Each structure stands twice: as structure tokens, then as C-alpha cells.
Short mmCIF file of C-alpha atoms in Angstrom, two decimals:
data_model
loop_
_atom_site.label_atom_id
_atom_site.label_comp_id
_atom_site.label_asym_id
_atom_site.label_seq_id
_atom_site.Cartn_x
_atom_site.Cartn_y
_atom_site.Cartn_z
CA UNK A 24 -23.57 22.28 62.23
CA UNK A 25 -24.14 20.60 65.51
CA UNK A 26 -22.19 17.47 64.30
CA UNK A 27 -19.20 19.73 63.39
CA UNK A 28 -19.23 21.63 66.85
CA UNK A 29 -19.12 18.45 68.60
CA UNK A 30 -15.58 17.79 67.07
CA UNK A 31 -14.02 20.73 68.56
CA UNK A 32 -11.43 19.43 71.01
CA UNK A 33 -10.62 22.64 72.91
CA UNK A 34 -13.13 24.13 74.95
CA UNK A 35 -16.93 24.41 74.81
CA UNK A 36 -17.38 28.05 74.04
CA UNK A 37 -18.04 29.50 70.71
CA UNK A 38 -14.86 31.48 70.82
CA UNK A 39 -12.94 28.57 71.67
CA UNK A 40 -14.39 26.68 68.64
CA UNK A 41 -13.52 29.56 66.36
CA UNK A 42 -10.00 29.48 67.75
CA UNK A 43 -9.73 25.85 67.01
CA UNK A 44 -11.08 26.12 63.55
CA UNK A 45 -9.12 29.06 62.67
CA UNK A 46 -5.91 27.35 64.02
CA UNK A 47 -6.59 24.17 61.99
CA UNK A 48 -7.52 26.13 58.65
CA UNK A 49 -4.21 28.17 59.16
CA UNK A 50 -2.34 24.74 59.45
CA UNK A 51 -4.04 23.44 56.29
CA UNK A 52 -2.86 26.62 54.36
CA UNK A 53 0.62 26.28 55.75
CA UNK A 54 0.65 22.56 54.86
CA UNK A 55 -0.22 23.50 51.14
CA UNK A 56 2.39 26.08 50.97
CA UNK A 57 4.98 23.69 52.33
CA UNK A 58 3.91 21.04 49.80
CA UNK A 59 4.36 23.50 47.07
CA UNK A 60 7.92 24.37 48.01
CA UNK A 61 8.79 20.62 48.17
CA UNK A 62 7.47 20.18 44.55
CA UNK A 63 10.94 19.98 43.16
CA UNK A 64 11.78 16.99 45.26
CA UNK A 65 9.03 14.44 44.54
CA UNK A 66 10.67 11.81 46.70
CA UNK A 67 8.17 13.27 49.22
CA UNK A 68 4.78 13.40 47.95
CA UNK A 69 1.76 15.49 49.16
CA UNK A 70 0.47 12.67 51.44
CA UNK A 71 3.75 12.34 53.28
CA UNK A 72 4.27 16.13 53.47
CA UNK A 73 0.71 16.57 55.12
CA UNK A 74 1.48 13.55 57.42
CA UNK A 75 4.81 14.82 58.60
CA UNK A 76 3.57 18.42 58.95
CA UNK A 77 0.58 16.94 61.15
CA UNK A 78 3.29 15.22 63.37
CA UNK A 79 5.21 18.28 63.76
CA UNK A 80 2.22 20.17 64.57
CA UNK A 81 1.21 17.49 67.14
CA UNK A 82 4.38 17.97 68.83
CA UNK A 83 4.10 21.61 69.01
CA UNK A 84 0.66 21.41 70.43
CA UNK A 85 1.64 18.80 73.05
CA UNK A 86 4.40 21.12 74.39
CA UNK A 87 1.75 24.06 74.54
CA UNK A 88 -0.81 22.10 76.34
CA UNK A 89 1.86 20.45 78.71
CA UNK A 90 1.13 16.79 77.12
CA UNK A 91 -2.71 17.00 77.48
CA UNK A 92 -3.47 16.98 73.79
CA UNK A 93 -1.71 16.76 70.37
CA UNK A 94 -4.68 17.72 68.18
CA UNK A 95 -7.15 20.50 67.57
CA UNK A 96 -10.09 18.41 66.62
CA UNK A 97 -11.42 15.21 67.73
CA UNK A 98 -11.70 12.44 65.10
CA UNK A 99 -15.17 11.26 64.21
CA UNK A 100 -15.43 8.54 61.55
CA UNK A 101 -18.95 9.89 60.82
CA UNK A 102 -17.39 13.23 59.94
CA UNK A 103 -14.95 11.37 57.72
CA UNK A 104 -17.58 9.34 55.90
CA UNK A 105 -20.11 11.90 55.43
CA UNK A 106 -18.05 15.06 54.73
CA UNK A 107 -14.51 14.31 53.69
CA UNK A 108 -14.60 11.17 51.67
CA UNK A 109 -17.42 11.81 49.22
CA UNK A 110 -15.53 14.70 47.32
CA UNK A 111 -12.42 12.50 46.90
CA UNK A 112 -14.39 9.43 45.50
CA UNK A 113 -16.59 11.61 43.28
CA UNK A 114 -13.62 13.43 41.82
CA UNK A 115 -11.99 10.07 41.23
CA UNK A 116 -15.03 8.83 39.30
CA UNK A 117 -15.44 12.21 37.35
CA UNK A 118 -11.81 12.52 36.22
CA UNK A 119 -11.13 8.85 35.46
CA UNK A 120 -10.34 7.98 31.93
CA UNK A 121 -13.29 6.02 31.18
CA UNK A 122 -11.95 4.12 28.02
CA UNK A 123 -9.06 2.48 29.94
CA UNK A 124 -11.16 1.91 33.04
CA UNK A 125 -13.83 -0.05 31.17
CA UNK A 126 -11.37 -1.62 28.83
CA UNK A 127 -9.81 -3.23 31.93
CA UNK A 128 -13.12 -3.40 34.04
CA UNK A 129 -13.02 -7.06 34.46
CA UNK A 130 -9.41 -7.16 35.75
CA UNK A 131 -10.20 -4.26 37.97
CA UNK A 132 -13.16 -5.92 39.58
CA UNK A 133 -11.25 -9.12 39.75
CA UNK A 134 -8.42 -7.26 41.79
CA UNK A 135 -10.81 -4.78 43.67
CA UNK A 136 -13.75 -7.25 44.57
CA UNK A 137 -12.59 -10.89 44.57
CA UNK A 138 -9.06 -9.84 45.46
CA UNK A 139 -10.08 -7.79 48.55
CA UNK A 140 -12.22 -10.70 49.66
CA UNK A 141 -9.20 -13.00 49.48
CA UNK A 142 -7.03 -10.56 51.34
CA UNK A 143 -9.83 -10.33 53.94
CA UNK A 144 -9.94 -13.93 54.54
CA UNK A 145 -6.06 -14.11 54.82
CA UNK A 146 -5.82 -11.12 57.25
CA UNK A 147 -8.82 -12.24 59.36
CA UNK A 148 -7.68 -15.70 59.85
CA UNK A 149 -4.03 -14.79 60.36
CA UNK A 150 -5.03 -12.32 62.98
CA UNK A 151 -7.24 -14.83 64.79
CA UNK A 152 -4.44 -17.23 64.93
CA UNK A 153 -1.39 -15.10 65.93
CA UNK A 154 -3.15 -12.49 68.15
CA UNK A 155 -4.41 -15.32 70.34
CA UNK A 156 -0.88 -16.34 71.12
CA UNK A 157 -0.03 -12.58 71.92
CA UNK A 158 -2.71 -12.32 74.48
CA UNK A 159 -3.64 -8.72 73.78
CA UNK A 160 -7.00 -8.70 75.24
CA UNK A 161 -10.57 -9.80 74.72
CA UNK A 162 -11.12 -9.80 70.96
CA UNK A 163 -14.41 -11.35 69.57
CA UNK A 164 -14.84 -13.12 66.24
CA UNK A 165 -16.58 -9.83 64.91
CA UNK A 166 -13.36 -8.03 65.94
CA UNK A 167 -11.15 -10.26 63.86
CA UNK A 168 -13.30 -10.05 60.96
CA UNK A 169 -13.40 -6.27 61.10
CA UNK A 170 -9.57 -6.37 61.33
CA UNK A 171 -9.56 -8.12 58.00
CA UNK A 172 -11.70 -5.30 56.56
CA UNK A 173 -9.87 -2.61 58.00
CA UNK A 174 -6.45 -3.63 56.70
CA UNK A 175 -7.75 -4.67 53.23
CA UNK A 176 -8.47 -1.09 52.56
CA UNK A 177 -5.67 0.36 50.37
CA UNK A 178 -4.46 3.77 49.71
CA UNK A 179 -2.53 4.03 46.31
CA UNK A 180 -2.03 7.78 46.28
CA UNK A 181 1.62 7.56 46.48
CA UNK A 182 2.02 5.29 43.45
CA UNK A 183 -0.58 7.21 41.35
CA UNK A 184 1.52 10.40 41.85
CA UNK A 185 4.56 8.91 40.21
CA UNK A 186 2.65 7.01 37.46
CA UNK A 187 1.70 8.64 34.15
CA UNK A 188 -1.68 7.56 32.79
CA UNK A 189 -0.58 8.46 29.18
CA UNK A 190 2.69 6.49 29.18
CA UNK A 191 1.54 3.53 31.31
CA UNK A 192 -2.26 3.58 30.76
CA UNK A 193 -2.72 -0.09 31.71
CA UNK A 194 -0.93 -0.09 34.81
CA UNK A 195 -2.47 3.36 35.97
CA UNK A 196 -5.91 2.16 35.10
CA UNK A 197 -5.38 -1.03 37.10
CA UNK A 198 -3.93 0.85 40.08
CA UNK A 199 -6.35 3.54 40.22
CA UNK A 200 -9.55 1.37 39.54
CA UNK A 201 -8.58 -1.28 41.89
CA UNK A 202 -7.92 1.26 44.60
CA UNK A 203 -11.43 2.72 44.27
CA UNK A 204 -13.21 -0.65 44.09
CA UNK A 205 -11.11 -1.98 46.95
CA UNK A 206 -12.12 0.71 49.31
CA UNK A 207 -15.70 0.33 48.52
CA UNK A 208 -15.57 -3.51 48.88
CA UNK A 209 -13.77 -3.04 52.39
CA UNK A 210 -16.33 -0.58 53.53
CA UNK A 211 -19.15 -2.92 52.35
CA UNK A 212 -17.54 -5.79 54.01
CA UNK A 213 -17.27 -3.89 57.22
CA UNK A 214 -20.80 -2.66 57.29
CA UNK A 215 -21.92 -6.26 56.57
CA UNK A 216 -20.02 -7.64 59.51
CA UNK A 217 -21.59 -5.12 61.75
CA UNK A 218 -25.21 -6.05 60.69
CA UNK A 219 -24.88 -9.79 60.87
CA UNK A 220 -25.03 -12.03 64.23
CA UNK A 221 -21.93 -14.00 63.53
CA UNK A 222 -21.59 -15.43 66.96
CA UNK A 223 -23.08 -18.63 65.60
CA UNK A 224 -21.46 -18.65 62.23
CA UNK A 225 -22.82 -21.35 59.88
CA UNK A 226 -23.44 -22.06 56.27
CA UNK A 227 -26.89 -20.29 56.33
CA UNK A 228 -25.13 -17.13 57.81
CA UNK A 229 -22.39 -17.26 55.20
CA UNK A 230 -25.04 -17.46 52.34
CA UNK A 231 -26.87 -14.58 53.80
CA UNK A 232 -23.73 -12.65 54.10
CA UNK A 233 -22.59 -13.48 50.42
CA UNK A 234 -26.16 -12.39 49.36
CA UNK A 235 -26.27 -9.15 51.30
CA UNK A 236 -22.57 -8.34 50.01
CA UNK A 237 -23.78 -8.65 46.26
CA UNK A 238 -26.97 -6.93 46.75
CA UNK A 239 -25.27 -3.83 48.39
CA UNK A 240 -22.69 -3.85 45.50
CA UNK A 241 -25.22 -4.03 42.62
CA UNK A 242 -27.78 -1.65 44.30
CA UNK A 243 -25.17 0.83 45.17
CA UNK A 244 -23.76 1.05 41.67
CA UNK A 245 -27.43 1.15 40.26
CA UNK A 246 -28.22 4.15 42.49
CA UNK A 247 -25.16 6.05 41.50
CA UNK A 248 -25.94 5.47 37.71
CA UNK A 249 -29.57 6.54 38.12
CA UNK A 250 -28.78 9.74 40.05
CA UNK A 251 -26.13 10.72 37.44
CA UNK A 252 -28.73 10.00 34.69
CA UNK A 253 -31.28 12.05 36.45
CA UNK A 254 -29.08 15.01 36.83
CA UNK A 255 -28.00 14.72 33.14
CA UNK A 256 -31.72 14.63 32.10
CA UNK A 257 -32.59 17.57 34.08
CA UNK A 258 -29.73 19.89 32.80
CA UNK A 259 -30.40 18.89 29.27
CA UNK A 260 -34.14 19.57 29.51
CA UNK A 261 -34.11 22.68 31.69
CA UNK A 262 -30.94 24.07 30.03
CA UNK A 263 -30.13 26.09 33.21
CA UNK A 264 -27.01 27.73 31.74
CA UNK A 265 -29.12 30.08 29.59
CA UNK A 266 -29.68 32.11 32.72
CA UNK A 267 -26.96 31.25 35.15
CA UNK A 268 -24.00 28.88 35.07
CA UNK A 269 -23.98 28.87 38.77
CA UNK A 270 -27.18 26.78 38.91
CA UNK A 271 -25.62 24.13 36.56
CA UNK A 272 -22.62 23.70 38.89
CA UNK A 273 -24.71 23.83 42.05
CA UNK A 274 -27.03 21.10 40.70
CA UNK A 275 -24.20 18.85 39.73
CA UNK A 276 -22.55 19.15 43.23
CA UNK A 277 -25.71 18.89 44.98
CA UNK A 278 -26.91 15.76 43.17
CA UNK A 279 -23.69 13.95 43.39
CA UNK A 280 -23.62 14.54 47.19
CA UNK A 281 -27.34 13.55 47.25
CA UNK A 282 -26.51 10.25 45.66
CA UNK A 283 -23.84 9.61 48.42
CA UNK A 284 -26.12 10.58 51.32
CA UNK A 285 -29.06 8.54 49.89
CA UNK A 286 -26.83 5.56 49.71
CA UNK A 287 -25.84 5.73 53.22
CA UNK A 288 -29.39 6.42 54.23
CA UNK A 289 -30.44 3.19 52.73
CA UNK A 290 -27.39 1.28 54.29
CA UNK A 291 -25.65 1.03 50.93
CA UNK A 292 -22.09 1.71 49.94
CA UNK A 293 -21.86 5.47 49.19
CA UNK A 294 -18.33 4.97 47.85
CA UNK A 295 -19.59 2.91 44.99
CA UNK A 296 -22.71 5.05 44.49
CA UNK A 297 -20.87 8.47 44.22
CA UNK A 298 -18.07 6.96 42.23
CA UNK A 299 -20.34 5.62 39.44
CA UNK A 300 -22.40 8.88 39.79
CA UNK A 301 -19.16 10.78 38.91
CA UNK A 302 -18.50 8.45 35.89
CA UNK A 303 -22.07 8.95 34.45
CA UNK A 304 -21.89 12.69 35.12
CA UNK A 305 -18.62 13.18 33.24
CA UNK A 306 -20.08 10.91 30.22
CA UNK A 307 -23.46 12.86 29.97
CA UNK A 308 -23.96 15.78 32.45
CA UNK A 309 -20.70 17.47 31.83
CA UNK A 310 -21.37 17.82 28.06
CA UNK A 311 -24.82 19.33 28.71
CA UNK A 312 -23.52 22.31 30.50
CA UNK A 313 -22.07 25.48 29.28
CA UNK A 314 -18.15 25.82 28.48
CA UNK A 315 -17.79 28.05 31.54
CA UNK A 316 -19.53 25.47 33.68
CA UNK A 317 -17.23 22.68 32.30
CA UNK A 318 -14.07 24.35 33.30
CA UNK A 319 -15.53 25.40 36.70
CA UNK A 320 -16.77 21.86 37.65
CA UNK A 321 -13.46 20.12 36.73
CA UNK A 322 -11.50 22.57 38.90
CA UNK A 323 -14.05 22.69 41.83
CA UNK A 324 -14.22 19.10 42.15
CA UNK A 325 -10.46 18.61 42.00
CA UNK A 326 -9.90 21.52 44.53
CA UNK A 327 -12.42 19.86 46.95
CA UNK A 328 -10.73 16.34 46.51
CA UNK A 329 -7.35 18.08 47.14
CA UNK A 330 -8.44 19.90 50.34
CA UNK A 331 -10.18 16.89 51.68
CA UNK A 332 -6.97 14.64 51.28
CA UNK A 333 -4.78 17.21 52.83
CA UNK A 334 -7.16 17.46 55.80
CA UNK A 335 -7.07 13.64 56.28
CA UNK A 336 -3.48 13.27 56.33
CA UNK A 337 -2.97 16.41 58.33
CA UNK A 338 -5.31 15.15 61.01
CA UNK A 339 -3.94 11.58 61.00
CA UNK A 340 -0.48 13.05 61.66
CA UNK A 341 -1.69 15.10 64.64
CA UNK A 342 -3.83 12.51 66.11
CA UNK A 343 -1.02 9.88 65.98
CA UNK A 344 0.51 11.55 69.08
CA UNK A 345 -2.70 11.55 71.23
CA UNK A 346 -1.56 10.67 74.67
CA UNK A 347 -4.94 8.95 75.59
CA UNK A 348 -4.47 6.19 72.88
CA UNK A 349 -0.89 5.54 73.82
CA UNK A 350 -1.19 5.39 77.67
CA UNK A 351 -2.80 1.78 77.64
CA UNK A 352 -0.56 0.44 74.95
CA UNK A 353 2.54 1.86 76.76
CA UNK A 354 2.00 -0.69 79.62
CA UNK A 355 3.09 -3.43 77.14
CA UNK A 356 5.17 -1.91 74.48
CA UNK A 357 6.39 -5.31 73.38
CA UNK A 358 2.87 -6.40 72.65
CA UNK A 359 2.06 -3.17 70.56
CA UNK A 360 5.26 -3.71 68.33
CA UNK A 361 4.36 -7.24 67.79
CA UNK A 362 0.82 -6.55 66.87
CA UNK A 363 2.15 -3.93 64.41
CA UNK A 364 4.57 -6.36 62.98
CA UNK A 365 2.11 -8.98 62.51
CA UNK A 366 -0.30 -6.71 60.83
CA UNK A 367 2.45 -5.68 58.43
CA UNK A 368 3.25 -9.34 57.49
CA UNK A 369 -0.42 -10.17 56.90
CA UNK A 370 -0.87 -7.22 54.70
CA UNK A 371 2.13 -8.18 52.69
CA UNK A 372 0.82 -11.92 52.42
CA UNK A 373 -2.82 -10.97 51.82
CA UNK A 374 -1.86 -8.57 49.23
CA UNK A 375 0.44 -11.21 47.45
CA UNK A 376 -2.19 -13.99 47.79
CA UNK A 377 -4.47 -12.47 45.15
CA UNK A 378 -2.16 -10.18 42.96
CA UNK A 379 -0.19 -12.72 41.36
CA UNK A 380 -2.75 -15.72 41.01
CA UNK A 381 -5.35 -13.33 39.71
CA UNK A 382 -2.98 -11.80 37.49
CA UNK A 383 -2.29 -15.13 35.90
CA UNK A 384 -6.10 -15.59 35.35
CA UNK A 385 -6.40 -12.20 34.03
CA UNK A 386 -3.69 -12.87 31.31
CA UNK A 387 -5.42 -16.06 30.06
CA UNK A 388 -5.95 -15.83 26.30
CA UNK A 389 -4.93 -12.34 26.20
CA UNK A 390 -2.46 -10.79 23.56
CA UNK A 391 1.08 -10.30 24.82
CA UNK A 392 0.78 -6.46 24.76
CA UNK A 393 -2.21 -6.52 26.94
CA UNK A 394 -0.90 -8.98 29.65
CA UNK A 395 0.30 -8.03 33.02
CA UNK A 396 3.98 -8.94 33.12
CA UNK A 397 5.73 -9.61 36.43
CA UNK A 398 7.24 -6.22 36.87
CA UNK A 399 3.75 -4.66 36.66
CA UNK A 400 2.52 -7.23 38.95
CA UNK A 401 5.06 -6.25 41.43
CA UNK A 402 4.23 -2.59 41.16
CA UNK A 403 0.57 -3.24 41.57
CA UNK A 404 1.38 -5.45 44.74
CA UNK A 405 3.42 -2.54 45.99
CA UNK A 406 0.81 0.14 45.28
CA UNK A 407 -1.73 -1.68 47.57
CA UNK A 408 0.56 -1.94 50.63
CA UNK A 409 -0.04 1.56 51.86
CA UNK A 410 -2.92 2.13 54.23
CA UNK A 411 -4.69 5.35 54.93
CA UNK A 412 -7.65 7.36 56.23
CA UNK A 413 -10.24 4.63 55.28
CA UNK A 414 -8.44 2.15 57.55
CA UNK A 415 -8.16 4.72 60.35
CA UNK A 416 -11.85 5.63 60.11
CA UNK A 417 -12.83 1.85 60.04
CA UNK A 418 -10.63 1.21 63.09
CA UNK A 419 -12.07 4.21 65.12
CA UNK A 420 -15.46 2.76 64.20
CA UNK A 421 -14.86 -0.56 65.48
CA UNK A 422 -12.39 -0.18 68.37
CA UNK A 423 -13.30 3.46 69.70
CA UNK A 424 -16.79 4.37 69.05
CA UNK A 425 -17.07 6.71 71.93
CA UNK A 426 -13.85 8.63 71.00
CA UNK A 427 -11.39 6.75 73.21
CA UNK A 428 -11.38 3.16 74.42
CA UNK A 429 -10.73 2.07 77.96
CA UNK A 430 -10.08 -1.65 76.97
CA UNK A 431 -6.32 -2.50 76.55
CA UNK A 432 -7.00 -4.81 73.62
CA UNK A 433 -8.89 -2.10 71.73
CA UNK A 434 -6.34 0.60 72.50
CA UNK A 435 -3.48 -1.54 71.14
CA UNK A 436 -5.52 -2.00 67.87
CA UNK A 437 -6.09 1.67 67.60
CA UNK A 438 -2.21 2.44 68.23
CA UNK A 439 -1.20 -0.39 65.82
CA UNK A 440 -3.42 1.01 63.13
CA UNK A 441 -1.88 4.41 63.61
CA UNK A 442 1.50 2.83 63.40
CA UNK A 443 0.76 0.89 60.17
CA UNK A 444 -0.69 4.00 58.51
CA UNK A 445 2.29 6.04 59.34
CA UNK A 446 4.98 3.56 58.53
CA UNK A 447 3.43 2.24 55.26
CA UNK A 448 2.63 5.90 54.09
CA UNK A 449 5.99 7.29 54.90
CA UNK A 450 8.35 4.31 54.08
CA UNK A 451 6.51 2.55 51.37
CA UNK A 452 5.75 6.05 49.84
CA UNK A 453 9.33 7.23 49.87
CA UNK A 454 10.47 3.82 48.09
CA UNK A 455 7.67 3.91 45.50
CA UNK A 456 9.45 6.17 43.01
CA UNK A 457 12.84 4.33 43.14
CA UNK A 458 10.88 1.05 42.69
CA UNK A 459 9.03 2.31 39.76
CA UNK A 460 12.24 3.66 38.10
CA UNK A 461 13.88 0.12 38.84
CA UNK A 462 11.04 -2.11 37.51
CA UNK A 463 9.31 0.06 34.69
CA UNK A 464 12.00 2.23 33.22
CA UNK A 465 14.34 0.75 30.49
CA UNK A 466 16.02 4.06 29.59
CA UNK A 467 16.64 7.71 30.58
CA UNK A 468 14.22 8.70 27.74
CA UNK A 469 11.36 6.66 29.38
CA UNK A 470 12.14 8.44 32.61
CA UNK A 471 11.53 11.87 31.21
CA UNK A 472 8.12 10.61 30.23
CA UNK A 473 6.79 8.13 32.77
CA UNK A 474 7.80 10.03 35.82
CA UNK A 475 7.22 13.74 35.04
CA UNK A 476 9.38 16.41 36.48
CA UNK A 477 6.41 18.50 36.88
CA UNK A 478 4.66 18.47 40.38
CA UNK A 479 2.12 15.81 40.88
CA UNK A 480 -0.45 17.93 42.26
CA UNK A 481 -4.21 17.25 42.31
CA UNK A 482 -4.43 19.10 39.02
CA UNK A 483 -1.90 17.05 37.24
CA UNK A 484 -4.53 14.20 37.57
CA UNK A 485 -7.20 16.30 35.95
CA UNK A 486 -7.07 15.31 32.33
CA UNK A 487 -9.66 17.01 29.94
CA UNK A 488 -12.58 14.77 29.73
CA UNK A 489 -13.23 15.82 26.19
CA UNK A 490 -9.98 14.26 25.28
CA UNK A 491 -11.20 10.96 26.50
CA UNK A 492 -14.23 11.10 24.22
CA UNK A 493 -12.35 12.17 21.18
CA UNK A 494 -9.82 9.28 21.65
CA UNK A 495 -12.72 6.96 21.88
CA UNK A 496 -14.27 8.49 18.73
CA UNK A 497 -11.00 8.28 16.93
CA UNK A 498 -10.67 4.56 17.91
CA UNK A 499 -13.96 3.88 16.44
CA UNK A 500 -13.25 5.69 13.19
CA UNK A 501 -10.04 4.07 12.85
CA UNK A 502 -9.73 1.44 10.11
CA UNK A 503 -7.29 -0.77 11.89
CA UNK A 504 -9.88 -1.78 14.34
CA UNK A 505 -11.79 -4.68 13.54
CA UNK A 506 -15.49 -4.72 14.87
CA UNK A 507 -17.20 -7.76 15.80
CA UNK A 508 -19.92 -8.98 13.44
CA UNK A 509 -22.01 -11.00 15.77
CA UNK A 510 -22.30 -12.05 19.27
CA UNK A 511 -20.22 -15.08 18.67
CA UNK A 512 -17.31 -12.62 18.91
CA UNK A 513 -18.10 -12.23 22.65
CA UNK A 514 -16.41 -15.71 23.41
CA UNK A 515 -13.04 -14.54 21.69
CA UNK A 516 -13.03 -10.70 22.26
CA UNK A 517 -15.50 -10.03 25.08
CA UNK A 518 -14.18 -6.51 26.20
CA UNK A 519 -14.18 -5.25 22.42
CA UNK A 520 -17.55 -6.77 21.80
CA UNK A 521 -19.23 -5.45 24.79
CA UNK A 522 -17.67 -2.07 24.17
CA UNK A 523 -18.99 -2.24 20.25
CA UNK A 524 -22.50 -3.00 21.24
CA UNK A 525 -22.56 -0.46 24.18
CA UNK A 526 -21.42 2.12 21.75
CA UNK A 527 -24.32 1.39 19.45
CA UNK A 528 -26.91 1.54 22.28
CA UNK A 529 -25.37 4.68 23.80
CA UNK A 530 -25.45 6.55 20.38
CA UNK A 531 -28.80 5.35 19.56
CA UNK A 532 -30.67 5.45 22.85
CA UNK A 533 -28.80 7.07 25.87
CA UNK A 534 -27.18 10.20 24.40
CA UNK A 535 -30.22 11.40 22.50
CA UNK A 536 -32.17 11.23 25.82
CA UNK A 537 -29.60 12.15 28.38
CA UNK A 538 -27.20 14.27 26.31
CA UNK A 539 -23.39 14.02 25.88
CA UNK A 540 -20.71 14.65 23.29
CA UNK A 541 -22.36 15.47 19.99
CA UNK A 542 -25.90 15.88 21.68
CA UNK A 543 -25.51 19.15 23.45
CA UNK A 544 -27.68 22.19 22.68
CA UNK A 545 -25.21 24.94 23.28
CA UNK A 546 -21.69 25.22 24.17
CA UNK A 547 -21.46 28.74 25.65
CA UNK A 548 -23.33 30.49 28.48
CA UNK A 549 -24.17 33.91 27.07
CA UNK A 550 -27.75 34.92 26.40
CA UNK A 551 -26.95 36.41 22.95
CA UNK A 552 -25.49 33.01 21.87
CA UNK A 553 -28.74 31.26 23.17
CA UNK A 554 -30.91 33.58 21.16
CA UNK A 555 -28.84 32.93 18.01
CA UNK A 556 -28.98 29.27 18.64
#
């Protein structure tokens, strides 16, 4: 609670703090209502709605305070990473269609990990060369590397809101999975840059950097899987639902958050940890709880994620007009515009530098129906051009650790980051739906299915997890699927082979111990049913 109280920007008394919180929550409610009223016009998605409403609120606050402030709360990257980001990433893992995600896992990791590293190199090197000529201030090598990590973090929410994961499963899975892995990779890169002494960069430092990066990646994933399995085992053995479904829901929420804070405590990637924890919980834990708990958890996790996203974009919109950030950059507006333009150009080039080459590699020896065609490659490239809250939080961490910077170079980087986030979210977000129509739709009939006329709210992404398992079982039972007979098939059909042997191991070892579909003790929460069982 002390950390939250320090974020209040208006006054230091308890009443002033309550006024600030009350006003901000009121703005959140108003933003949700306005977003609902705009649902029929999906050219403006929820992210843009919250961003624009935050800008309007900031203008009003500036008039009320006579230009002294444009926001109610002070942004703290620790608040973002500790309280706001975990529910968003966990819900992404909890609601993901695991079949499509793991079917395209190699391509997703290729884009999300290797691609982010390539984009990081392009942006860092480009910034080092071009910013030197602009003379924006004293930036060190660590700052340029941090810029590469900051602007490699994507925000593909706008594209996901107009893609249908049933009609375009391959494209949706790639955009969704790459976005999550991309954010995790960017944060891991950023944290690794902060730890290493790169003033005397050499081959030994580079080797240590690469080793540290891989260790963080693997260890974070393992911690998330271990925590999810522990939660599944506890709920299966203790059967908490026979007395109270509240305990089941509470334990799932707390164990998920525990995985994140433990990862951060051990200096790992909390994003990767909580994401894979969500995947494991949806595969095992969710099937061990009662039916009422299943419904509750899906809606609770989706709601928390939705509120967190609205909070982020609303605050970013309000904070974009903060006078203290712009007063240093206003002395040289030409440099600020030039820096923003350079960053846009580097983002475009950095994104293209890996999407098209890696897509070619991914398509190698794949059947035509599973290949990523050029139109889909352009859509994936476009989906990653938007920058959001992760970039903002990393920029604040690097260039404004004490809240606001007094160095002109750092001030320009903060304002340029705000400009990039606002421009990419609004402009690219508004053009996403026309682009999808132009590239992916061949007829009016496809339009009705691929881009739904229904509102793309947070609940539209919540697909019944049971359906995923049923689809998986149906595929296994289908006579049209040819199962690999030996490990030699690994060379020709690696994805199908790994999936086949994993299912055998999962059914024989994992699900009897940790539960899951077909291994649940009870599917209701009443005491009477428990006694009958």
C-alpha cells in the first residue's frame, strides 16, 4: 500500500489521495461506457478509445490546474510491472488455444525470440549511427542498447481485435504468440543490459550476455510450468471445492501471481513465467476445479486483464501531455520530430528485417496449406508496428528513473517514446481493419466471418477452454490423421511427431498425477453431489 500511495500526484493528505483515486476510477468507468457505445464502429478499437479519452481528460486537467499538471497519478514502472502487467499476460496464457499455439510453436519462437533479437540489433545500431548526427545529448552505449530493447517490444492488440482465431487460426496464433514472446524477450534483453558492464564490450561479455539471456529464458519458463503443476496437484489432492469454490479460485489467482513475483524476485522474466503458468493451469488445474469455479475463473481473469489494459492506455493518454516532459524537448522541437521520425523508420526496417526472411525459413519443407503467404507476412509485419505500455514502462525505467529527467537527451527520448506510442496506436490501429480487408478477404462472405460485426471486447477473446481439448481429442480420434510410427518421422514431420509422443506421455503420466480433462474427480460444487460421488 505504501507503493501505491507514493504514486498519487495531487497532494499528500489522505483526503487528496482518495480524491485522486476516486477521480481516476470514475474516468475508468466512463472510458468503459464510451467504449461500449462505440462498439458498433470498430474502426476505433478499445485501445484507441482509452488513449483518446486519456488525452481529452489530460487537457481538461491542464485547464483546471492552470497548466501545472495533466494527470492524476504519477507513472511508476514498478507499479506497471508488479501490479498491472501480470493479469494481462496470465490471461493471455490462460485463454490461448493451446493446440494452435504449440502447433506453430517453432515459428512463434522464431519470430518472438530470434526475430526480436534481430530487430533489437537493427534499432540499436541505427539509433547509434543516426542519433549521433542529430546531437540530441549525452547518450551512452547502454542507452542505445536500451533503445533497441524498448522499441522492439510490440503491442498487437489492435490487430487481434479484428482477426478471428477460428477463421484464421494460423495467422491469429502467430500474431498472438509472437506478441507475448516478443514482450518477454524485450524485457529479458532490457534487464540483461542493465546487469552487464558493457562499457568495455568484447567477445567474452557477448558470450556471457548470450548465456545469461538463454538461462533467463529457460529458467523463467520452467518456474512457470512448475508453479502451475504445483497448483494443479494441490487442488486435485485437496479437492477444495467440496467445501468452498472460493478457495479454488483464490488459490489459482494467488499461485499465478506468486509465480510472477517469485520470478521477479529471482531476477527472471516474470512475463514468461506467468504466461506458461497460465497455459499449464488451463491444461490441468482448470479441469480439477468445480464447474462453477471454471466459469468464475475464466470471467475473473478476463475482467482483470481488461481493466488493466484500459488503465494502461488511459494513463498513457493523460501522461502524454505532462508539461515537465515537454519543456526540455520544446527548446529544440526540430530534434524531437527528427528523433521520432528516425525511431519510426527503424521500427519499420527492424520489423521487416526478420518477418520476411524468417517466414521463408519457416515455410521450408511445409505443405502449401501450412505456409505463410506474402499477404499473411505483411499482416504479421503490420501487427508488430504498434508500440504500447511495455515500451513506455521500459523508457521510463531507462530515461526517467526518478520520475522526470533533467537531461535534455533523456527528455527527448521520453517525449519521442510517447509520440511513437500515440502515433502507432492511433494511426496504425485505425488502418488495421482496412488492411485486413484488403489483404485477407476475398469475398463479402469471408468478411462476415473473419471480421465479426460483434464487438471485439475482452470477452470475445475468451474461448471455452474445453473446446480446445475436445478439438484435440477429436483430431486424435480422427481416422484421417496418420500418426508417426517411430522417431524417424521426427525428421519429416517434427511437429506432429512431438505432439503425438507428448500426448502419450501426458495421458500416461502427467494427467493421472496432476489432473486434467478425463481425470477430474467431480464436475460440480455441491456437498450432496460430493457424497453421491
